Amino acid sequence: MFGKSNRIVIVLLLALCTMTGWSSPANPGEPYQANVALSLDPAKIEATLRWRDDVGQIDAIVPTLDKELTTSSAQGMSFIEIDPEVVGSSISALEGTDLDRSLLTGSESKDKFYVLENNLRITNPGSATCQGLKLEVPLMADIDSPYQELVAEEFSVEPLILNEADNGNRIGTFAFNDIGPGQETIFTQRYIVKVDGSDWLQSAGQVALGNTEPYLAAAPKIESNAPEIKAVASQIIDEAHAEDSLNLARRAFDFTHRTLKYDSTAPSANKGALAGLKAKAGVCEEFASLFVATCRASGVPARIVNGYASDVSELAGEGNAANLTGRRHQWAEFYLEGKGWIPADPTLTNSLNPMFGELPVGYYLAQNYGDLPIRGWYRGGQVSIGFEHKLAKTVGTEDNEQVSQF
């Protein structure tokens, strides 16, 4: 449990999703689907979009209102499912932005330690008590990316069950006390991570990839089997004149960065690799997905990484905690035999800072290898869930004696 410490509270909800409980269906035991609209508070959206007003840059992110959110009921239990990610990246890789002028300065190769705190604010705006609430919550993955290590973690509520997938993604099941009308409870996840900014193309990797199939197969938004993407891969292979994975990955990287234009208003935004290729536009999701899909179609194992990033400064400096609202980002990794997973960010790469093979330390923080929804069950009342993300730099040692700055 958390000790008593001075906390700097920086509260900004990414989105506010409200779910209403439903009565039992006409035939008990038979689940049914109910259409529930995703409610986004315009004031919160405005705050999210304008987090960089102080430097004169406003990111034109258009939130998606059709996020996955379903409510069903069986024998009096309400079921909720929420995709917590706000659409797009807040990174300033927009048209007209000179990325070369956003030189990533101050990066050091030595290890740094950070404390990431994710809060779920769970409220009951209804008139009845919410009982028996259980949530399945995606947690920070068991990261095997070479530039980050999960050192320690703690939760304000101990998990009933903790499941881990083959790719390291983890989901915890948590039970909460009854929430009365108008009452709120906060569920906190806190992680201490170590980050490293080495050039991984020059380092020997320690991760042996036993089964490459999941990282070569087509997947939703990674349509490596689509004729259009296979044609791109075929051209890359012909140009490479050899099946060298590093050469193929570099050509896929260059093609992606050269082909796509960052446009958060494009209809293809958050639609994945094929949509981005056809429109030649999108956000970080299209950049990362097209690179991964092209790598896979070329025979190079690759995967998506979800997390947080900044292109102008470290995510958190010394002292005060930083609010990560609006800094959600997606990049990629490809696998090289003998070296392991190699990071690549075709969205933020530029001539002065090529994000191929290394990432500047402190500017990236990985969370998992695929966004997963929050799922839950409860009886009575209503449930409203908001999201907060904070990060602080801390002093770290290998024996886990880190001190939080919150």
XYZ file of C-alpha atoms in Angstrom:
406
model
C 0.000 0.000 0.000
C 1.075 3.572 -0.439
C 2.919 5.365 2.323
C 2.284 8.937 3.353
C 4.110 11.244 0.988
C 3.728 14.730 -0.332
C 1.905 14.555 -3.614
C 1.623 17.093 -6.358
C -1.836 16.576 -7.724
C -2.106 17.339 -11.405
C -5.586 16.376 -12.445
C -6.639 16.332 -16.070
C -8.975 13.664 -17.355
C -8.222 12.224 -20.775
C -11.847 11.337 -21.282
C -14.915 10.798 -19.163
C -16.862 7.696 -20.063
C -20.221 7.194 -18.378
C -21.920 3.824 -18.232
C -25.397 3.230 -16.891
C -26.505 -0.004 -15.248
C -29.207 -1.998 -17.012
C -31.917 -4.262 -15.705
C -32.003 -7.971 -16.407
C -33.022 -9.066 -19.904
C -36.423 -10.521 -20.604
C -34.913 -14.012 -20.599
C -32.699 -14.335 -17.501
C -29.234 -15.611 -18.294
C -29.367 -14.403 -21.896
C -26.944 -11.469 -22.355
C -27.914 -8.637 -24.619
C -26.134 -5.632 -26.094
C -27.241 -2.084 -25.424
C -26.115 0.933 -27.415
C -24.303 3.359 -25.135
C -22.850 6.638 -26.346
C -19.357 7.639 -25.309
C -19.569 10.955 -23.487
C -16.577 13.280 -23.718
C -16.511 16.444 -21.640
C -15.774 19.319 -24.114
C -13.915 21.255 -21.410
C -11.620 18.302 -20.790
C -11.081 17.822 -24.517
C -10.114 21.478 -24.882
C -7.620 21.144 -22.063
C -6.180 18.027 -23.651
C -5.761 19.643 -27.044
C -4.092 22.768 -25.741
C -1.482 21.390 -23.397
C 1.275 23.144 -25.373
C -0.210 26.637 -25.500
C 2.698 27.944 -23.441
C 5.080 27.288 -26.324
C 2.706 28.492 -28.992
C 1.964 25.109 -30.482
C -1.523 23.636 -30.461
C -2.022 20.092 -31.614
C -5.146 19.679 -33.709
C -6.248 16.334 -32.377
C -9.799 15.324 -33.178
C -11.121 12.893 -30.571
C -12.919 9.858 -31.867
C -16.431 9.497 -30.480
C -17.030 5.936 -31.619
C -14.608 4.225 -29.276
C -15.464 0.690 -28.255
C -17.890 0.905 -25.344
C -20.548 -1.680 -24.716
C -22.916 -2.366 -21.868
C -24.804 -5.607 -21.520
C -26.616 -7.328 -18.697
C -27.120 -10.869 -17.499
C -28.995 -11.755 -14.324
C -28.857 -8.192 -13.036
C -25.131 -7.685 -13.606
C -24.046 -4.771 -15.785
C -21.050 -5.219 -18.058
C -18.842 -2.348 -19.187
C -16.038 -2.153 -21.720
C -13.970 0.986 -22.255
C -11.153 1.820 -24.601
C -9.310 4.491 -22.612
C -7.040 5.822 -25.332
C -7.662 9.302 -26.704
C -7.178 9.254 -30.442
C -3.968 10.317 -32.083
C -0.633 11.516 -30.855
C -0.114 14.950 -29.417
C 3.378 15.027 -30.838
C 3.953 18.101 -32.971
C 4.707 16.213 -36.185
C 2.035 18.181 -38.012
C 2.216 19.714 -41.454
C 4.334 22.837 -41.415
C 6.267 21.839 -38.311
C 10.026 21.863 -38.781
C 11.031 18.818 -36.781
C 14.714 19.603 -37.275
C 14.194 22.625 -35.055
C 12.843 20.358 -32.310
C 16.307 18.969 -31.653
C 16.246 16.544 -28.752
C 18.841 18.150 -26.521
C 19.948 17.162 -23.067
C 19.708 13.432 -23.717
C 22.236 11.327 -21.851
C 23.234 7.732 -22.368
C 23.206 6.827 -18.665
C 20.259 5.105 -17.030
C 17.440 7.186 -15.610
C 14.626 6.223 -13.286
C 11.032 7.408 -13.476
C 7.854 6.862 -11.489
C 4.713 6.519 -13.594
C 1.387 6.896 -11.805
C -1.850 5.971 -13.577
C -5.080 6.795 -11.765
C -8.593 5.604 -12.531
C -11.161 7.913 -10.933
C -14.247 5.747 -10.450
C -17.405 7.636 -9.509
C -21.070 6.763 -9.122
C -23.248 9.618 -10.450
C -26.402 7.533 -10.008
C -28.954 7.474 -7.210
C -28.376 3.850 -6.161
C -25.309 2.190 -4.673
C -22.891 0.516 -7.085
C -22.168 -2.941 -5.688
C -19.705 -5.721 -6.469
C -17.648 -3.727 -8.941
C -14.856 -5.735 -10.537
C -12.580 -4.339 -13.243
C -10.149 -6.008 -15.620
C -7.456 -3.369 -16.056
C -4.534 -3.437 -18.534
C -1.287 -2.962 -16.610
C 2.200 -2.012 -17.692
C 3.509 -4.945 -19.687
C 6.413 -7.100 -18.641
C 8.534 -5.015 -20.989
C 11.338 -6.832 -22.796
C 12.261 -3.820 -24.921
C 15.994 -3.181 -24.374
C 15.608 0.498 -23.483
C 13.258 0.030 -20.521
C 13.019 -2.159 -17.440
C 10.155 -2.442 -14.971
C 11.895 -2.278 -11.584
C 8.984 -2.227 -9.144
C 5.229 -1.716 -9.026
C 2.418 -1.254 -6.532
C -1.355 -0.967 -6.657
C -3.779 0.746 -4.285
C -5.937 -2.406 -4.519
C -4.310 -5.815 -4.673
C -5.254 -7.833 -7.775
C -7.491 -10.877 -7.440
C -5.987 -12.303 -10.620
C -3.014 -11.247 -12.730
C -2.806 -12.711 -16.235
C 0.141 -12.340 -18.594
C 0.056 -12.980 -22.331
C 2.910 -14.450 -24.354
C 3.910 -10.969 -25.538
C 4.237 -9.666 -21.972
C 0.951 -7.745 -21.864
C -0.723 -8.087 -18.465
C -4.288 -7.679 -17.217
C -5.206 -7.526 -13.545
C -8.652 -8.190 -12.078
C -9.513 -5.921 -9.151
C -12.500 -5.849 -6.770
C -13.730 -2.593 -5.226
C -15.850 -1.697 -2.234
C -19.406 -0.500 -2.824
C -19.602 3.055 -4.142
C -22.492 5.127 -2.833
C -24.412 7.708 -4.860
C -22.171 10.669 -5.636
C -19.136 8.916 -4.148
C -15.740 8.342 -5.738
C -12.860 5.907 -5.393
C -9.432 6.203 -6.986
C -7.517 3.173 -8.182
C -3.801 3.865 -8.561
C -1.117 1.956 -10.424
C 2.441 3.064 -9.723
C 5.483 1.802 -11.617
C 9.178 2.480 -11.194
C 11.017 2.068 -14.479
C 14.602 2.370 -15.637
C 15.252 3.711 -19.126
C 18.401 3.494 -21.237
C 19.284 5.416 -24.380
C 21.923 3.134 -25.899
C 22.323 2.586 -29.631
C 20.844 -0.896 -29.837
C 22.121 -1.535 -33.341
C 25.601 -1.518 -31.812
C 24.683 -3.690 -28.809
C 24.274 -7.413 -28.356
C 20.697 -8.326 -27.515
C 19.642 -10.710 -24.768
C 16.110 -11.497 -25.968
C 15.806 -14.696 -28.000
C 12.627 -14.803 -30.045
C 11.399 -18.388 -29.929
C 8.222 -18.037 -31.973
C 8.328 -15.471 -34.762
C 4.869 -16.245 -36.155
C 2.897 -13.654 -34.103
C 5.293 -10.955 -35.294
C 5.077 -11.927 -38.959
C 1.323 -12.490 -39.226
C -1.308 -10.017 -40.352
C -3.424 -8.471 -37.589
C -6.134 -5.831 -37.242
C -4.697 -2.533 -38.510
C -1.491 -4.372 -39.498
C -2.619 -5.730 -42.878
C 0.667 -7.261 -43.983
C -1.255 -9.669 -46.255
C -2.990 -6.887 -48.206
C -1.927 -6.774 -51.891
C -0.979 -3.099 -51.623
C 1.375 -3.698 -48.713
C 2.783 -6.890 -50.211
C 3.600 -4.892 -53.350
C 5.545 -2.373 -51.281
C 7.416 -5.194 -49.532
C 8.227 -6.853 -52.862
C 9.719 -3.614 -54.141
C 11.759 -3.195 -50.963
C 13.087 -6.743 -51.233
C 14.047 -6.210 -54.888
C 15.861 -2.969 -54.026
C 17.699 -4.586 -51.111
C 19.174 -7.303 -53.394
C 19.461 -9.550 -50.329
C 17.315 -10.726 -47.481
C 19.201 -8.815 -44.816
C 16.715 -7.963 -42.059
C 18.404 -4.721 -41.035
C 18.509 -3.451 -44.597
C 14.890 -4.420 -45.193
C 13.745 -2.756 -41.958
C 15.627 0.422 -42.777
C 14.037 0.589 -46.236
C 10.578 -0.027 -44.721
C 11.283 2.758 -42.237
C 12.378 5.214 -44.919
C 9.401 4.322 -47.112
C 6.944 4.907 -44.262
C 8.401 8.259 -43.244
C 8.638 9.401 -46.878
C 5.134 8.274 -47.849
C 2.943 9.357 -44.954
C 1.979 12.878 -44.005
C 1.020 13.544 -40.381
C -2.600 14.741 -40.403
C -4.809 14.208 -37.364
C -7.868 15.307 -39.345
C -7.380 12.725 -42.115
C -10.186 10.157 -42.439
C -7.494 7.484 -42.239
C -6.384 8.574 -38.743
C -6.366 5.649 -36.302
C -7.467 3.260 -39.059
C -4.159 1.424 -39.400
C -1.565 0.528 -42.012
C -3.664 -0.042 -45.119
C -5.830 3.048 -44.600
C -2.731 5.137 -44.032
C -1.034 3.794 -47.156
C -4.067 4.476 -49.339
C -4.564 8.003 -47.976
C -0.843 8.678 -47.549
C -1.763 10.344 -44.262
C -2.547 9.596 -40.660
C -1.263 9.913 -37.116
C 1.358 7.980 -35.189
C -0.771 4.833 -35.373
C -0.625 4.803 -39.174
C 3.128 5.468 -39.203
C 3.884 2.680 -36.740
C 1.372 0.239 -38.248
C 2.552 0.748 -41.833
C 6.174 0.245 -40.820
C 5.314 -2.929 -38.897
C 3.091 -4.276 -41.678
C 5.774 -3.619 -44.306
C 8.421 -5.284 -42.158
C 6.229 -8.350 -41.644
C 5.413 -8.589 -45.340
C 9.180 -8.441 -45.982
C 9.866 -11.276 -43.534
C 11.153 -9.124 -40.665
C 9.446 -9.695 -37.262
C 8.029 -6.431 -35.930
C 5.573 -5.155 -33.325
C 3.749 -2.038 -32.143
C 4.684 -0.261 -28.904
C 2.216 1.937 -27.030
C 3.299 4.498 -24.489
C 4.195 8.153 -24.063
C 6.653 10.367 -25.932
C 7.843 13.937 -26.354
C 9.815 15.490 -29.180
C 10.965 18.683 -27.471
C 12.020 17.767 -23.924
C 12.130 14.895 -21.475
C 8.733 13.642 -20.389
C 9.493 14.696 -16.806
C 12.203 16.877 -15.344
C 13.646 17.118 -11.889
C 11.226 17.955 -9.088
C 7.559 18.346 -9.924
C 5.504 15.600 -11.487
C 4.549 16.075 -15.134
C 1.070 15.591 -16.523
C 1.181 13.145 -19.439
C -2.213 14.067 -20.821
C -1.931 14.402 -24.587
C 1.422 12.619 -24.825
C 0.138 9.189 -25.777
C 2.194 7.887 -28.655
C 2.798 4.775 -30.719
C 6.071 3.616 -32.235
C 7.512 0.265 -33.330
C 10.230 -2.339 -32.858
C 11.714 -4.883 -35.249
C 13.676 -7.986 -34.339
C 17.246 -8.772 -35.368
C 18.874 -12.099 -34.605
C 21.681 -11.585 -32.116
C 20.540 -8.083 -31.216
C 16.936 -8.473 -30.067
C 14.192 -5.869 -30.391
C 15.298 -2.644 -32.074
C 13.235 0.570 -31.610
C 12.109 2.709 -34.536
C 9.803 5.727 -34.669
C 8.926 6.749 -38.230
C 6.622 9.513 -36.927
C 9.182 11.592 -35.047
C 12.336 10.750 -36.964
C 14.100 13.647 -38.663
C 17.482 14.402 -40.244
C 19.111 15.516 -37.003
C 17.551 12.828 -34.846
C 16.945 9.613 -36.774
C 14.785 7.442 -34.519
C 16.062 4.197 -35.955
C 17.985 1.919 -33.626
C 17.879 4.183 -30.596
C 15.532 6.481 -28.724
C 16.679 9.484 -26.663
C 16.613 8.557 -23.001
C 13.801 10.184 -21.049
C 11.750 11.094 -24.121
C 9.961 7.746 -24.436
C 8.174 5.527 -21.952
C 6.710 2.213 -23.134
C 3.477 0.936 -21.580
C 2.465 -2.176 -23.513
C 2.451 -3.907 -26.874
C -1.178 -3.324 -27.817
C -4.014 -1.246 -26.429
C -6.542 -3.293 -24.492
C -9.909 -2.166 -23.133
C -10.941 -1.952 -19.501
C -13.749 -4.406 -18.760
C -15.896 -4.612 -15.663
C -19.032 -5.842 -13.926
C -21.239 -4.265 -11.247
C -24.773 -4.140 -9.849
C -26.876 -1.024 -9.385
C -26.060 2.656 -9.734
C -23.915 4.073 -12.495
C -20.184 4.003 -13.132
C -18.107 6.875 -14.492
C -14.383 6.359 -15.111
C -11.785 9.038 -15.812
C -8.067 8.653 -16.514
C -5.042 10.547 -15.189
C -1.369 9.953 -16.024
C 1.583 11.519 -14.162
C 5.325 11.006 -14.375
C 8.206 12.058 -12.140
C 11.938 11.568 -12.362
C 13.368 9.881 -9.299
C 16.636 8.722 -7.836
C 17.015 4.983 -8.431
C 19.202 2.138 -7.274
C 19.257 -1.498 -8.238
C 17.953 -2.530 -4.796
C 14.608 -0.800 -5.439
C 15.184 2.039 -2.963
C 13.579 4.608 -5.222
C 11.802 7.631 -3.780
C 8.650 8.874 -5.483
C 8.385 12.570 -6.330
C 4.570 12.633 -6.147
